[in-house]
PDB file of C-alpha atoms in Angstrom:
ATOM      1  CA  MET S   1     -42.248 -70.248 -55.169  1.00  0.00           C
ATOM      2  CA  VAL S   2     -42.462 -69.703 -58.962  1.00  0.00           C
ATOM      3  CA  THR S   3     -40.410 -71.912 -60.775  1.00  0.00           C
ATOM      4  CA  LEU S   4     -38.918 -71.826 -64.594  1.00  0.00           C
ATOM      5  CA  SER S   5     -41.438 -75.277 -64.696  1.00  0.00           C
ATOM      6  CA  ASP S   6     -44.455 -73.256 -63.695  1.00  0.00           C
ATOM      7  CA  VAL S   7     -44.101 -70.689 -66.526  1.00  0.00           C
ATOM      8  CA  LYS S   8     -43.391 -73.664 -68.770  1.00  0.00           C
ATOM      9  CA  ALA S   9     -46.833 -75.178 -68.367  1.00  0.00           C
ATOM     10  CA  GLY S  10     -48.106 -71.835 -68.347  1.00  0.00           C
ATOM     11  CA  LEU S  11     -46.937 -71.016 -71.499  1.00  0.00           C
ATOM     12  CA  CYS S  12     -47.860 -74.636 -73.171  1.00  0.00           C
ATOM     13  CA  ILE S  13     -44.212 -75.170 -73.798  1.00  0.00           C
ATOM     14  CA  THR S  14     -43.240 -78.846 -73.249  1.00  0.00           C
ATOM     15  CA  ASP S  15     -39.543 -79.373 -74.714  1.00  0.00           C
ATOM     16  CA  ASN S  16     -36.569 -78.228 -73.843  1.00  0.00           C
ATOM     17  CA  TYR S  17     -35.322 -76.234 -76.826  1.00  0.00           C
ATOM     18  CA  ARG S  18     -35.376 -72.769 -75.237  1.00  0.00           C
ATOM     19  CA  ASP S  19     -34.999 -73.378 -71.777  1.00  0.00           C
ATOM     20  CA  ALA S  20     -32.148 -70.922 -71.545  1.00  0.00           C
ATOM     21  CA  GLU S  21     -33.765 -67.921 -73.178  1.00  0.00           C
ATOM     22  CA  LEU S  22     -37.013 -68.752 -71.375  1.00  0.00           C
ATOM     23  CA  GLN S  23     -35.026 -68.533 -67.896  1.00  0.00           C
ATOM     24  CA  MET S  24     -33.422 -65.196 -68.777  1.00  0.00           C
ATOM     25  CA  TYR S  25     -36.934 -63.882 -69.340  1.00  0.00           C
ATOM     26  CA  PHE S  26     -37.759 -65.800 -66.107  1.00  0.00           C
ATOM     27  CA  ASP S  27     -34.876 -64.032 -64.129  1.00  0.00           C
ATOM     28  CA  ASP S  28     -35.568 -60.465 -65.292  1.00  0.00           C
ATOM     29  CA  VAL S  29     -39.357 -60.972 -64.614  1.00  0.00           C
ATOM     30  CA  MET S  30     -38.552 -61.603 -60.803  1.00  0.00           C
ATOM     31  CA  ASP S  31     -35.816 -59.347 -60.494  1.00  0.00           C
ATOM     32  CA  THR S  32     -38.680 -56.420 -61.701  1.00  0.00           C
ATOM     33  CA  LEU S  33     -41.206 -57.954 -59.383  1.00  0.00           C
ATOM     34  CA  ARG S  34     -38.728 -58.048 -56.367  1.00  0.00           C
ATOM     35  CA  GLY S  35     -37.344 -54.626 -57.566  1.00  0.00           C
ATOM     36  CA  ALA S  36     -40.975 -53.304 -57.419  1.00  0.00           C
ATOM     37  CA  GLY S  37     -41.420 -54.222 -53.889  1.00  0.00           C
ATOM     38  CA  VAL S  38     -43.015 -57.366 -54.408  1.00  0.00           C
ATOM     39  CA  PRO S  39     -42.372 -59.808 -51.024  1.00  0.00           C
ATOM     40  CA  GLU S  40     -41.545 -63.126 -52.490  1.00  0.00           C
ATOM     41  CA  SER S  41     -44.502 -64.699 -50.697  1.00  0.00           C
ATOM     42  CA  ARG S  42     -46.803 -62.680 -53.077  1.00  0.00           C
ATOM     43  CA  ILE S  43     -45.597 -63.317 -56.293  1.00  0.00           C
ATOM     44  CA  THR S  44     -47.959 -65.512 -58.313  1.00  0.00           C
ATOM     45  CA  LYS S  45     -47.636 -67.868 -60.996  1.00  0.00           C
ATOM     46  CA  GLY S  46     -49.960 -66.120 -63.243  1.00  0.00           C
ATOM     47  CA  VAL S  47     -48.316 -62.596 -63.019  1.00  0.00           C
ATOM     48  CA  VAL S  48     -44.875 -64.316 -63.718  1.00  0.00           C
ATOM     49  CA  VAL S  49     -46.152 -66.447 -66.637  1.00  0.00           C
ATOM     50  CA  VAL S  50     -47.683 -62.967 -67.849  1.00  0.00           C
ATOM     51  CA  GLY S  51     -44.240 -61.092 -67.741  1.00  0.00           C
ATOM     52  CA  VAL S  52     -42.112 -63.779 -69.302  1.00  0.00           C
ATOM     53  CA  ARG S  53     -44.606 -63.854 -71.966  1.00  0.00           C
ATOM     54  CA  ASP S  54     -44.687 -60.519 -72.721  1.00  0.00           C
ATOM     55  CA  LEU S  55     -40.891 -60.787 -72.842  1.00  0.00           C
ATOM     56  CA  PHE S  56     -40.906 -64.114 -75.159  1.00  0.00           C
ATOM     57  CA  TYR S  57     -43.389 -62.842 -77.607  1.00  0.00           C
ATOM     58  CA  GLY S  58     -42.398 -59.348 -77.862  1.00  0.00           C
ATOM     59  CA  SER S  59     -40.897 -58.008 -81.205  1.00  0.00           C
ATOM     60  CA  GLU S  60     -37.201 -57.482 -81.481  1.00  0.00           C
ATOM     61  CA  GLY S  61     -36.408 -54.151 -80.167  1.00  0.00           C
ATOM     62  CA  THR S  62     -40.125 -52.959 -79.184  1.00  0.00           C
ATOM     63  CA  THR S  63     -40.504 -55.618 -76.339  1.00  0.00           C
ATOM     64  CA  LYS S  64     -42.207 -53.918 -73.221  1.00  0.00           C
ATOM     65  CA  PHE S  65     -44.436 -55.191 -70.317  1.00  0.00           C
ATOM     66  CA  SER S  66     -48.063 -55.243 -71.028  1.00  0.00           C
ATOM     67  CA  ASP S  67     -50.474 -52.916 -68.830  1.00  0.00           C
ATOM     68  CA  TYR S  68     -51.695 -56.354 -67.058  1.00  0.00           C
ATOM     69  CA  PHE S  69     -48.076 -56.898 -65.825  1.00  0.00           C
ATOM     70  CA  MET S  70     -47.658 -53.484 -64.647  1.00  0.00           C
ATOM     71  CA  LYS S  71     -50.602 -52.970 -62.902  1.00  0.00           C
ATOM     72  CA  LYS S  72     -50.359 -56.742 -61.170  1.00  0.00           C
ATOM     73  CA  ALA S  73     -47.074 -55.824 -59.821  1.00  0.00           C
ATOM     74  CA  ALA S  74     -48.012 -52.618 -58.628  1.00  0.00           C
ATOM     75  CA  GLN S  75     -50.966 -54.147 -56.789  1.00  0.00           C
ATOM     76  CA  LEU S  76     -48.978 -57.048 -55.471  1.00  0.00           C
ATOM     77  CA  ALA S  77     -46.278 -54.580 -54.433  1.00  0.00           C
ATOM     78  CA  LEU S  78     -48.783 -52.121 -52.374  1.00  0.00           C
ATOM     79  CA  ARG S  79     -50.482 -55.254 -50.206  1.00  0.00           C
TER      80      ARG S  79
END
């Protein structure tokens, strides 16, 4: 099971200053993957880190998931 701590490690974030914001993005990414039909057992740390990174570092008003995230989510859902 992927956790917020895994995501923070993947993003090299060591403080707790933005945990609330990161948690919102983490929840959104997990919901997106589950909604796409990805079983919990197939959700990897890597794809969650990429999804959170896409949202966390995206430009306000134009944030979207990267092509890599979308393709990987589709692959995981189809396995």
